[in-house]
PDB file of C-alpha atoms and ligand atoms in Angstrom:
ATOM      1  CA  UNK A 226      -0.556 147.755 226.850  1.00 36.00           C
ATOM      2  CA  UNK A 227      -0.974 146.846 223.330  1.00 39.00           C
ATOM      3  CA  UNK A 228      -1.116 143.144 222.801  1.00 42.00           C
ATOM      4  CA  UNK A 229      -1.877 141.743 219.404  1.00 41.00           C
ATOM      5  CA  UNK A 230      -3.731 138.469 218.882  1.00 46.00           C
ATOM      6  CA  UNK A 231      -2.521 136.487 216.078  1.00 49.00           C
ATOM      7  CA  UNK A 232      -3.527 132.905 215.471  1.00 54.00           C
ATOM      8  CA  UNK A 233      -2.576 130.450 212.800  1.00 58.00           C
ATOM      9  CA  UNK A 234      -5.248 128.363 211.125  1.00 58.00           C
ATOM     10  CA  UNK A 235      -4.644 125.299 213.309  1.00 60.00           C
ATOM     11  CA  UNK A 236      -5.148 127.255 216.513  1.00 57.00           C
ATOM     12  CA  UNK A 237      -8.243 129.109 215.100  1.00 57.00           C
ATOM     13  CA  UNK A 238      -9.794 125.789 214.240  1.00 61.00           C
ATOM     14  CA  UNK A 239      -9.156 124.541 217.776  1.00 60.00           C
ATOM     15  CA  UNK A 240     -10.618 127.631 219.257  1.00 57.00           C
ATOM     16  CA  UNK A 241     -13.784 127.259 217.117  1.00 60.00           C
ATOM     17  CA  UNK A 242     -14.129 123.636 218.097  1.00 62.00           C
ATOM     18  CA  UNK A 243     -13.574 124.544 221.682  1.00 58.00           C
ATOM     19  CA  UNK A 244     -16.187 127.395 221.637  1.00 60.00           C
ATOM     20  CA  UNK A 245     -18.714 125.083 220.023  1.00 62.00           C
ATOM     21  CA  UNK A 246     -17.939 122.306 222.397  1.00 58.00           C
ATOM     22  CA  UNK A 247     -16.412 120.118 219.770  1.00 59.00           C
ATOM     23  CA  UNK A 248     -12.954 119.935 221.189  1.00 53.00           C
ATOM     24  CA  UNK A 249     -11.953 116.312 220.781  1.00 54.00           C
ATOM     25  CA  UNK A 250     -10.921 114.542 224.002  1.00 53.00           C
ATOM     26  CA  UNK A 251      -7.094 114.406 224.324  1.00 57.00           C
ATOM     27  CA  UNK A 252      -6.020 110.810 224.225  1.00 56.00           C
ATOM     28  CA  UNK A 253      -2.437 110.285 225.290  1.00 56.00           C
ATOM     29  CA  UNK A 254      -0.221 108.608 222.725  1.00 53.00           C
ATOM     30  CA  UNK A 255       1.037 105.217 223.651  1.00 53.00           C
ATOM     31  CA  UNK A 256       4.451 105.152 225.367  1.00 51.00           C
ATOM     32  CA  UNK A 257       7.560 104.266 223.420  1.00 49.00           C
ATOM     33  CA  UNK A 258       8.643 100.721 223.708  1.00 49.00           C
ATOM     34  CA  UNK A 259      12.328 101.245 224.032  1.00 54.00           C
ATOM     35  CA  UNK A 260      13.590 104.176 225.770  1.00 58.00           C
ATOM     36  CA  UNK A 261      17.076 105.607 225.351  1.00 63.00           C
ATOM     37  CA  UNK A 262      18.263 107.482 228.452  1.00 68.00           C
ATOM     38  CA  UNK A 263      18.892 111.123 227.562  1.00 82.00           C
ATOM     39  CA  UNK A 264      22.463 112.438 227.784  1.00 93.00           C
ATOM     40  CA  UNK A 265      23.387 115.850 229.113  1.00 96.00           C
ATOM     41  CA  UNK A 266      25.691 117.823 226.869  1.00 97.00           C
ATOM     42  CA  UNK A 267      28.083 120.054 228.778  1.00 97.00           C
ATOM     43  CA  UNK A 268      29.905 123.024 227.239  1.00 96.00           C
ATOM     44  CA  UNK A 269      32.615 125.126 228.910  1.00 95.00           C
ATOM     45  CA  UNK A 270      33.741 128.245 227.075  1.00 89.00           C
ATOM     46  CA  UNK A 271      34.083 131.976 227.468  1.00 83.00           C
ATOM     47  CA  UNK A 272      33.824 131.948 231.336  1.00 89.00           C
ATOM     48  CA  UNK A 273      30.649 129.945 231.438  1.00 95.00           C
ATOM     49  CA  UNK A 274      29.424 126.385 231.876  1.00 97.00           C
ATOM     50  CA  UNK A 275      26.325 125.222 230.034  1.00 98.00           C
ATOM     51  CA  UNK A 276      24.382 122.020 230.211  1.00 98.00           C
ATOM     52  CA  UNK A 277      21.781 120.950 227.664  1.00 98.00           C
ATOM     53  CA  UNK A 278      19.300 118.089 227.856  1.00 98.00           C
ATOM     54  CA  UNK A 279      16.237 117.063 225.870  1.00 98.00           C
ATOM     55  CA  UNK A 280      13.918 114.220 226.733  1.00 98.00           C
ATOM     56  CA  UNK A 281      10.987 112.661 224.966  1.00 97.00           C
ATOM     57  CA  UNK A 282       8.886 112.614 228.213  1.00 97.00           C
ATOM     58  CA  UNK A 283       6.612 109.834 229.256  1.00 97.00           C
ATOM     59  CA  UNK A 284       3.762 109.796 226.777  1.00 96.00           C
ATOM     60  CA  UNK A 285       4.862 111.257 223.373  1.00 95.00           C
ATOM     61  CA  UNK A 286       6.062 108.903 220.610  1.00 93.00           C
ATOM     62  CA  UNK A 287       8.482 111.437 219.137  1.00 95.00           C
ATOM     63  CA  UNK A 288      10.611 114.327 220.420  1.00 96.00           C
ATOM     64  CA  UNK A 289       9.641 117.556 218.513  1.00 97.00           C
ATOM     65  CA  UNK A 290      11.866 119.721 220.636  1.00 98.00           C
ATOM     66  CA  UNK A 291      15.341 120.682 219.520  1.00 98.00           C
ATOM     67  CA  UNK A 292      18.224 122.125 221.505  1.00 98.00           C
ATOM     68  CA  UNK A 293      20.024 125.098 220.033  1.00 98.00           C
ATOM     69  CA  UNK A 294      23.777 125.236 220.524  1.00 98.00           C
ATOM     70  CA  UNK A 295      26.080 127.469 218.531  1.00 97.00           C
ATOM     71  CA  UNK A 296      28.941 129.827 219.266  1.00 95.00           C
ATOM     72  CA  UNK A 297      27.987 131.206 222.649  1.00 96.00           C
ATOM     73  CA  UNK A 298      24.437 130.522 221.637  1.00 98.00           C
ATOM     74  CA  UNK A 299      22.083 128.376 223.686  1.00 98.00           C
ATOM     75  CA  UNK A 300      18.339 127.714 223.499  1.00 98.00           C
ATOM     76  CA  UNK A 301      15.403 125.514 222.618  1.00 98.00           C
ATOM     77  CA  UNK A 302      12.854 125.144 219.800  1.00 98.00           C
ATOM     78  CA  UNK A 303       9.573 123.336 220.391  1.00 98.00           C
ATOM     79  CA  UNK A 304       8.047 122.238 217.156  1.00 97.00           C
ATOM     80  CA  UNK A 305       4.344 121.717 216.313  1.00 94.00           C
ATOM     81  CA  UNK A 306       2.489 120.276 213.332  1.00 88.00           C
ATOM     82  CA  UNK A 307       1.349 116.868 212.226  1.00 77.00           C
ATOM     83  CA  UNK A 308       3.309 114.094 210.463  1.00 75.00           C
ATOM     84  CA  UNK A 309       6.957 115.179 210.679  1.00 85.00           C
ATOM     85  CA  UNK A 310       6.038 118.921 210.719  1.00 93.00           C
ATOM     86  CA  UNK A 311       7.060 119.492 214.374  1.00 95.00           C
ATOM     87  CA  UNK A 312      10.487 117.930 214.130  1.00 96.00           C
ATOM     88  CA  UNK A 313      11.122 119.551 210.788  1.00 97.00           C
ATOM     89  CA  UNK A 314      10.286 123.024 212.108  1.00 97.00           C
ATOM     90  CA  UNK A 315      12.265 122.836 215.292  1.00 98.00           C
ATOM     91  CA  UNK A 316      15.289 121.184 213.619  1.00 98.00           C
ATOM     92  CA  UNK A 317      15.094 123.767 210.776  1.00 98.00           C
ATOM     93  CA  UNK A 318      14.907 126.679 213.224  1.00 98.00           C
ATOM     94  CA  UNK A 319      17.923 125.268 215.203  1.00 98.00           C
ATOM     95  CA  UNK A 320      20.093 124.593 212.100  1.00 98.00           C
ATOM     96  CA  UNK A 321      19.089 127.847 210.437  1.00 98.00           C
ATOM     97  CA  UNK A 322      19.790 130.009 213.440  1.00 98.00           C
ATOM     98  CA  UNK A 323      23.106 128.334 214.339  1.00 98.00           C
ATOM     99  CA  UNK A 324      24.450 128.720 210.815  1.00 98.00           C
ATOM    100  CA  UNK A 325      23.150 132.231 210.321  1.00 98.00           C
ATOM    101  CA  UNK A 326      24.733 133.534 213.534  1.00 98.00           C
ATOM    102  CA  UNK A 327      28.104 131.666 213.082  1.00 97.00           C
ATOM    103  CA  UNK A 328      31.094 133.963 213.108  1.00 96.00           C
ATOM    104  CA  UNK A 329      28.820 137.053 213.826  1.00 97.00           C
ATOM    105  CA  UNK A 330      29.301 139.564 216.561  1.00 97.00           C
ATOM    106  CA  UNK A 331      26.272 139.238 218.934  1.00 98.00           C
ATOM    107  CA  UNK A 332      23.800 142.121 218.481  1.00 98.00           C
ATOM    108  CA  UNK A 333      20.057 142.728 218.518  1.00 98.00           C
ATOM    109  CA  UNK A 334      20.025 143.479 214.818  1.00 98.00           C
ATOM    110  CA  UNK A 335      21.847 140.257 213.908  1.00 98.00           C
ATOM    111  CA  UNK A 336      19.460 138.306 216.055  1.00 98.00           C
ATOM    112  CA  UNK A 337      16.389 139.911 214.626  1.00 98.00           C
ATOM    113  CA  UNK A 338      17.609 139.394 211.017  1.00 98.00           C
ATOM    114  CA  UNK A 339      18.354 135.722 211.726  1.00 98.00           C
ATOM    115  CA  UNK A 340      14.928 135.038 213.242  1.00 98.00           C
ATOM    116  CA  UNK A 341      13.352 136.697 210.229  1.00 98.00           C
ATOM    117  CA  UNK A 342      15.364 134.610 207.834  1.00 98.00           C
ATOM    118  CA  UNK A 343      14.639 131.365 209.698  1.00 98.00           C
ATOM    119  CA  UNK A 344      10.946 132.238 209.726  1.00 98.00           C
ATOM    120  CA  UNK A 345      10.937 132.908 206.015  1.00 98.00           C
ATOM    121  CA  UNK A 346      12.719 129.671 205.264  1.00 97.00           C
ATOM    122  CA  UNK A 347      10.274 127.564 207.286  1.00 97.00           C
ATOM    123  CA  UNK A 348       7.312 129.431 205.840  1.00 97.00           C
ATOM    124  CA  UNK A 349       8.393 128.785 202.257  1.00 97.00           C
ATOM    125  CA  UNK A 350       9.194 125.127 203.072  1.00 96.00           C
ATOM    126  CA  UNK A 351       5.629 124.521 204.251  1.00 93.00           C
ATOM    127  CA  UNK A 352       4.124 126.406 201.295  1.00 94.00           C
ATOM    128  CA  UNK A 353       6.088 124.074 198.979  1.00 95.00           C
ATOM    129  CA  UNK A 354       5.435 120.788 200.803  1.00 94.00           C
ATOM    130  CA  UNK A 355       1.837 120.070 201.681  1.00 93.00           C
ATOM    131  CA  UNK A 356       2.731 117.430 204.265  1.00 93.00           C
ATOM    132  CA  UNK A 357       4.421 120.194 206.306  1.00 94.00           C
ATOM    133  CA  UNK A 358       1.445 122.510 206.170  1.00 93.00           C
ATOM    134  CA  UNK A 359       0.696 123.983 209.563  1.00 93.00           C
ATOM    135  CA  UNK A 360       4.157 123.434 210.992  1.00 96.00           C
ATOM    136  CA  UNK A 361       5.810 125.974 213.216  1.00 97.00           C
ATOM    137  CA  UNK A 362       8.110 126.165 216.201  1.00 98.00           C
ATOM    138  CA  UNK A 363       8.876 128.192 219.254  1.00 98.00           C
ATOM    139  CA  UNK A 364      12.362 129.601 219.376  1.00 98.00           C
ATOM    140  CA  UNK A 365      14.025 131.071 222.476  1.00 98.00           C
ATOM    141  CA  UNK A 366      17.700 131.669 222.740  1.00 98.00           C
ATOM    142  CA  UNK A 367      20.412 133.560 224.623  1.00 98.00           C
ATOM    143  CA  UNK A 368      23.491 134.686 222.638  1.00 98.00           C
ATOM    144  CA  UNK A 369      26.497 136.007 224.640  1.00 97.00           C
ATOM    145  CA  UNK A 370      28.999 138.669 223.723  1.00 96.00           C
ATOM    146  CA  UNK A 371      31.901 139.497 226.081  1.00 94.00           C
ATOM    147  CA  UNK A 372      29.711 141.776 228.199  1.00 96.00           C
ATOM    148  CA  UNK A 373      26.091 141.177 227.119  1.00 98.00           C
ATOM    149  CA  UNK A 374      23.400 138.540 226.766  1.00 98.00           C
ATOM    150  CA  UNK A 375      21.128 139.018 223.737  1.00 98.00           C
ATOM    151  CA  UNK A 376      17.761 137.261 224.026  1.00 98.00           C
ATOM    152  CA  UNK A 377      15.522 136.341 221.121  1.00 98.00           C
ATOM    153  CA  UNK A 378      12.162 134.814 221.763  1.00 98.00           C
ATOM    154  CA  UNK A 379       8.999 133.684 219.905  1.00 98.00           C
ATOM    155  CA  UNK A 380       6.346 131.343 221.341  1.00 98.00           C
ATOM    156  CA  UNK A 381       5.799 129.764 224.774  1.00 97.00           C
ATOM    157  CA  UNK A 382       9.189 128.342 225.533  1.00 98.00           C
ATOM    158  CA  UNK A 383      10.807 130.463 228.240  1.00 98.00           C
ATOM    159  CA  UNK A 384      13.967 132.159 229.367  1.00 98.00           C
ATOM    160  CA  UNK A 385      14.556 132.552 233.076  1.00 98.00           C
ATOM    161  CA  UNK A 386      17.330 134.262 235.005  1.00 98.00           C
ATOM    162  CA  UNK A 387      18.582 133.378 238.438  1.00 98.00           C
ATOM    163  CA  UNK A 388      20.560 136.385 239.660  1.00 98.00           C
ATOM    164  CA  UNK A 389      21.581 137.302 243.284  1.00 96.00           C
ATOM    165  CA  UNK A 390      19.141 134.737 244.569  1.00 95.00           C
ATOM    166  CA  UNK A 391      16.227 136.080 242.630  1.00 97.00           C
ATOM    167  CA  UNK A 392      14.613 133.793 239.989  1.00 98.00           C
ATOM    168  CA  UNK A 393      12.502 135.465 237.284  1.00 98.00           C
ATOM    169  CA  UNK A 394      10.941 134.693 233.978  1.00 98.00           C
ATOM    170  CA  UNK A 395      12.587 137.113 231.466  1.00 98.00           C
ATOM    171  CA  UNK A 396      10.286 136.392 228.451  1.00 98.00           C
ATOM    172  CA  UNK A 397       6.514 136.740 228.020  1.00 96.00           C
ATOM    173  CA  UNK A 398       4.718 133.629 226.776  1.00 96.00           C
ATOM    174  CA  UNK A 399       3.115 134.165 223.395  1.00 96.00           C
ATOM    175  CA  UNK A 400       0.169 132.003 224.283  1.00 94.00           C
ATOM    176  CA  UNK A 401      -3.520 132.550 224.384  1.00 94.00           C
ATOM    177  CA  UNK A 402      -3.741 132.096 228.184  1.00 94.00           C
ATOM    178  CA  UNK A 403      -0.787 134.368 228.823  1.00 94.00           C
ATOM    179  CA  UNK A 404      -2.337 137.111 226.575  1.00 92.00           C
ATOM    180  CA  UNK A 405      -5.677 136.725 228.514  1.00 94.00           C
ATOM    181  CA  UNK A 406      -3.850 136.795 231.825  1.00 93.00           C
ATOM    182  CA  UNK A 407      -1.970 140.004 230.847  1.00 93.00           C
ATOM    183  CA  UNK A 408      -5.350 141.518 229.871  1.00 94.00           C
ATOM    184  CA  UNK A 409      -6.744 140.615 233.324  1.00 94.00           C
ATOM    185  CA  UNK A 410      -9.206 138.139 231.873  1.00 94.00           C
ATOM    186  CA  UNK A 411      -7.730 135.108 233.515  1.00 94.00           C
ATOM    187  CA  UNK A 412      -6.043 134.679 236.858  1.00 93.00           C
ATOM    188  CA  UNK A 413      -2.603 133.142 237.029  1.00 91.00           C
ATOM    189  CA  UNK A 414      -4.188 130.031 238.602  1.00 89.00           C
ATOM    190  CA  UNK A 415      -6.835 129.782 235.840  1.00 92.00           C
ATOM    191  CA  UNK A 416      -4.202 130.168 233.195  1.00 90.00           C
ATOM    192  CA  UNK A 417      -2.145 127.297 234.654  1.00 87.00           C
ATOM    193  CA  UNK A 418      -4.938 124.809 234.287  1.00 87.00           C
ATOM    194  CA  UNK A 419      -6.748 126.159 231.223  1.00 91.00           C
ATOM    195  CA  UNK A 420      -7.780 123.620 228.594  1.00 89.00           C
ATOM    196  CA  UNK A 421      -6.369 125.821 225.839  1.00 90.00           C
ATOM    197  CA  UNK A 422      -2.988 126.573 227.537  1.00 88.00           C
ATOM    198  CA  UNK A 423      -1.203 124.954 224.609  1.00 87.00           C
ATOM    199  CA  UNK A 424      -2.500 127.426 221.999  1.00 91.00           C
ATOM    200  CA  UNK A 425       0.309 129.781 221.050  1.00 93.00           C
ATOM    201  CA  UNK A 426      -0.200 133.187 219.411  1.00 94.00           C
ATOM    202  CA  UNK A 427       3.173 133.445 217.807  1.00 96.00           C
ATOM    203  CA  UNK A 428       5.411 130.913 216.224  1.00 97.00           C
ATOM    204  CA  UNK A 429       8.306 130.700 213.818  1.00 98.00           C
ATOM    205  CA  UNK A 430       7.393 129.565 210.319  1.00 97.00           C
ATOM    206  CA  UNK A 431       3.589 129.881 210.489  1.00 95.00           C
ATOM    207  CA  UNK A 432       3.279 133.281 208.850  1.00 95.00           C
ATOM    208  CA  UNK A 433       5.149 135.256 206.236  1.00 95.00           C
ATOM    209  CA  UNK A 434       6.305 137.840 208.734  1.00 95.00           C
ATOM    210  CA  UNK A 435       7.474 137.525 212.337  1.00 97.00           C
ATOM    211  CA  UNK A 436       7.515 139.700 215.356  1.00 96.00           C
ATOM    212  CA  UNK A 437      10.477 138.640 217.562  1.00 98.00           C
ATOM    213  CA  UNK A 438      10.823 139.760 221.158  1.00 98.00           C
ATOM    214  CA  UNK A 439      14.450 140.969 221.626  1.00 98.00           C
ATOM    215  CA  UNK A 440      16.165 141.886 224.845  1.00 98.00           C
ATOM    216  CA  UNK A 441      19.611 142.708 226.164  1.00 98.00           C
ATOM    217  CA  UNK A 442      21.000 142.081 229.661  1.00 98.00           C
ATOM    218  CA  UNK A 443      24.408 142.545 231.216  1.00 97.00           C
ATOM    219  CA  UNK A 444      26.506 139.475 231.758  1.00 97.00           C
ATOM    220  CA  UNK A 445      27.226 139.025 235.456  1.00 97.00           C
ATOM    221  CA  UNK A 446      29.295 136.500 237.377  1.00 96.00           C
ATOM    222  CA  UNK A 447      27.157 133.890 239.144  1.00 96.00           C
ATOM    223  CA  UNK A 448      24.118 134.384 236.863  1.00 98.00           C
ATOM    224  CA  UNK A 449      22.324 131.282 235.703  1.00 98.00           C
ATOM    225  CA  UNK A 450      20.155 131.342 232.603  1.00 98.00           C
ATOM    226  CA  UNK A 451      17.507 128.724 231.875  1.00 98.00           C
ATOM    227  CA  UNK A 452      15.921 128.262 228.560  1.00 98.00           C
ATOM    228  CA  UNK A 453      13.237 125.570 228.485  1.00 98.00           C
ATOM    229  CA  UNK A 454      10.251 124.203 226.606  1.00 98.00           C
ATOM    230  CA  UNK A 455       6.773 124.050 228.134  1.00 97.00           C
ATOM    231  CA  UNK A 456       7.279 120.325 228.772  1.00 97.00           C
ATOM    232  CA  UNK A 457       9.220 121.541 231.843  1.00 98.00           C
ATOM    233  CA  UNK A 458       7.138 124.503 232.972  1.00 96.00           C
ATOM    234  CA  UNK A 459       3.835 122.698 232.423  1.00 94.00           C
ATOM    235  CA  UNK A 460       4.886 119.983 234.791  1.00 96.00           C
ATOM    236  CA  UNK A 461       7.152 121.678 237.366  1.00 97.00           C
ATOM    237  CA  UNK A 462       6.397 124.908 239.380  1.00 96.00           C
ATOM    238  CA  UNK A 463       8.727 127.890 239.125  1.00 97.00           C
ATOM    239  CA  UNK A 464       9.506 127.444 242.788  1.00 97.00           C
ATOM    240  CA  UNK A 465      10.699 123.805 242.312  1.00 98.00           C
ATOM    241  CA  UNK A 466      12.718 124.773 239.226  1.00 98.00           C
ATOM    242  CA  UNK A 467      14.375 127.547 241.190  1.00 98.00           C
ATOM    243  CA  UNK A 468      15.200 125.180 244.072  1.00 98.00           C
ATOM    244  CA  UNK A 469      16.873 122.682 241.780  1.00 98.00           C
ATOM    245  CA  UNK A 470      18.903 125.318 239.901  1.00 98.00           C
ATOM    246  CA  UNK A 471      20.006 127.102 243.065  1.00 97.00           C
ATOM    247  CA  UNK A 472      21.242 123.969 244.740  1.00 97.00           C
ATOM    248  CA  UNK A 473      23.078 122.148 241.905  1.00 98.00           C
ATOM    249  CA  UNK A 474      25.835 122.404 239.276  1.00 97.00           C
ATOM    250  CA  UNK A 475      24.218 122.893 235.876  1.00 98.00           C
ATOM    251  CA  UNK A 476      24.839 119.350 234.633  1.00 97.00           C
ATOM    252  CA  UNK A 477      23.105 117.796 237.667  1.00 98.00           C
ATOM    253  CA  UNK A 478      20.406 120.479 237.613  1.00 98.00           C
ATOM    254  CA  UNK A 479      19.504 119.657 234.003  1.00 98.00           C
ATOM    255  CA  UNK A 480      19.078 116.012 234.915  1.00 98.00           C
ATOM    256  CA  UNK A 481      17.037 116.840 237.983  1.00 98.00           C
ATOM    257  CA  UNK A 482      14.735 119.244 236.070  1.00 98.00           C
ATOM    258  CA  UNK A 483      13.977 116.577 233.404  1.00 98.00           C
ATOM    259  CA  UNK A 484      13.438 113.999 236.203  1.00 98.00           C
ATOM    260  CA  UNK A 485      11.038 116.391 237.964  1.00 98.00           C
ATOM    261  CA  UNK A 486       9.054 116.959 234.745  1.00 98.00           C
ATOM    262  CA  UNK A 487       8.793 113.208 234.150  1.00 98.00           C
ATOM    263  CA  UNK A 488       7.654 112.687 237.729  1.00 97.00           C
ATOM    264  CA  UNK A 489       5.116 115.466 237.248  1.00 97.00           C
ATOM    265  CA  UNK A 490       3.582 113.467 234.397  1.00 96.00           C
ATOM    266  CA  UNK A 491       6.000 113.981 231.460  1.00 97.00           C
ATOM    267  CA  UNK A 492       3.088 114.667 229.162  1.00 95.00           C
ATOM    268  CA  UNK A 493       5.187 116.554 226.719  1.00 96.00           C
ATOM    269  CA  UNK A 494       8.830 116.641 225.429  1.00 97.00           C
ATOM    270  CA  UNK A 495      11.134 118.298 227.922  1.00 98.00           C
ATOM    271  CA  UNK A 496      14.114 120.400 226.943  1.00 98.00           C
ATOM    272  CA  UNK A 497      16.366 122.522 229.159  1.00 98.00           C
ATOM    273  CA  UNK A 498      19.470 124.571 228.475  1.00 98.00           C
ATOM    274  CA  UNK A 499      21.294 125.945 231.512  1.00 98.00           C
ATOM    275  CA  UNK A 500      23.962 128.566 231.206  1.00 98.00           C
ATOM    276  CA  UNK A 501      25.921 129.591 234.316  1.00 98.00           C
ATOM    277  CA  UNK A 502      28.431 132.438 234.509  1.00 97.00           C
ATOM    278  CA  UNK A 503      31.351 131.090 236.509  1.00 89.00           C
ATOM    279  CA  UNK A 504      32.546 133.113 239.453  1.00 82.00           C
ATOM    280  CA  UNK A 505      35.986 134.621 238.925  1.00 66.00           C
ATOM    281  CA  UNK A 506      38.881 132.344 239.996  1.00 56.00           C
ATOM    282  CA  UNK A 507      40.507 133.484 243.271  1.00 49.00           C
TER     283      UNK A 507
HETATM  284 CA1  LIG B 763       5.929 121.448 223.968  1.00 89.36          CA
END
């Protein structure tokens, strides 16, 4: 397999500090004083029911995740970068993608072109505004036509599919530990607890060009798609996620997933988008 390693400046600096033992200790940010309960957004259209929920988590002072919701388009963006960089990047990716895909017929080409354009916009934005330097975002979405599901993915947010009782991760994480795991240099267990598990190898907006993972799946009755940020998968095991999704309506499942991530520590922002194909009416 041919896996490219690509790092932005920020992650390279972190790697250098880590290799030379200079990685600064991670101090948790103080909790927010007033917390607004997060609200699930429910969408019913085109034979499916979707539920989207984002939550600041238990330790972060801001939510740098953004939910993506357009015409039959659902996903998450998980921003990174100091000051307002993270929020600017994830919100920019969300708004850019939603508007670029509006009114378009779902296809791999349209998705690729839109990811490219969104990347270019964010890249230019940070070239022009020094305070946004180093910003970037993950972007993982599903976009549904009448018969197909188009998946676009960059970064370490994830797309999962629950089909016929089988729950699987559809996307590959573009993270340092996942690359090392695929190369056989880390075990799955080592990757789960690695101090550098947050370093991502691909992001939207960090470089002039972008390499987007694109996939197509058939739409099937009863399928459930989950798109989520690492604030969920870093806190809750795949097994627990599967159990929650299998046993609940999407609206309830979204709440329970966020609750499980908070109980697991809630060390990061948590975002989930659940899309369930409804069974045909009798
Ligand atoms: Ca995150």
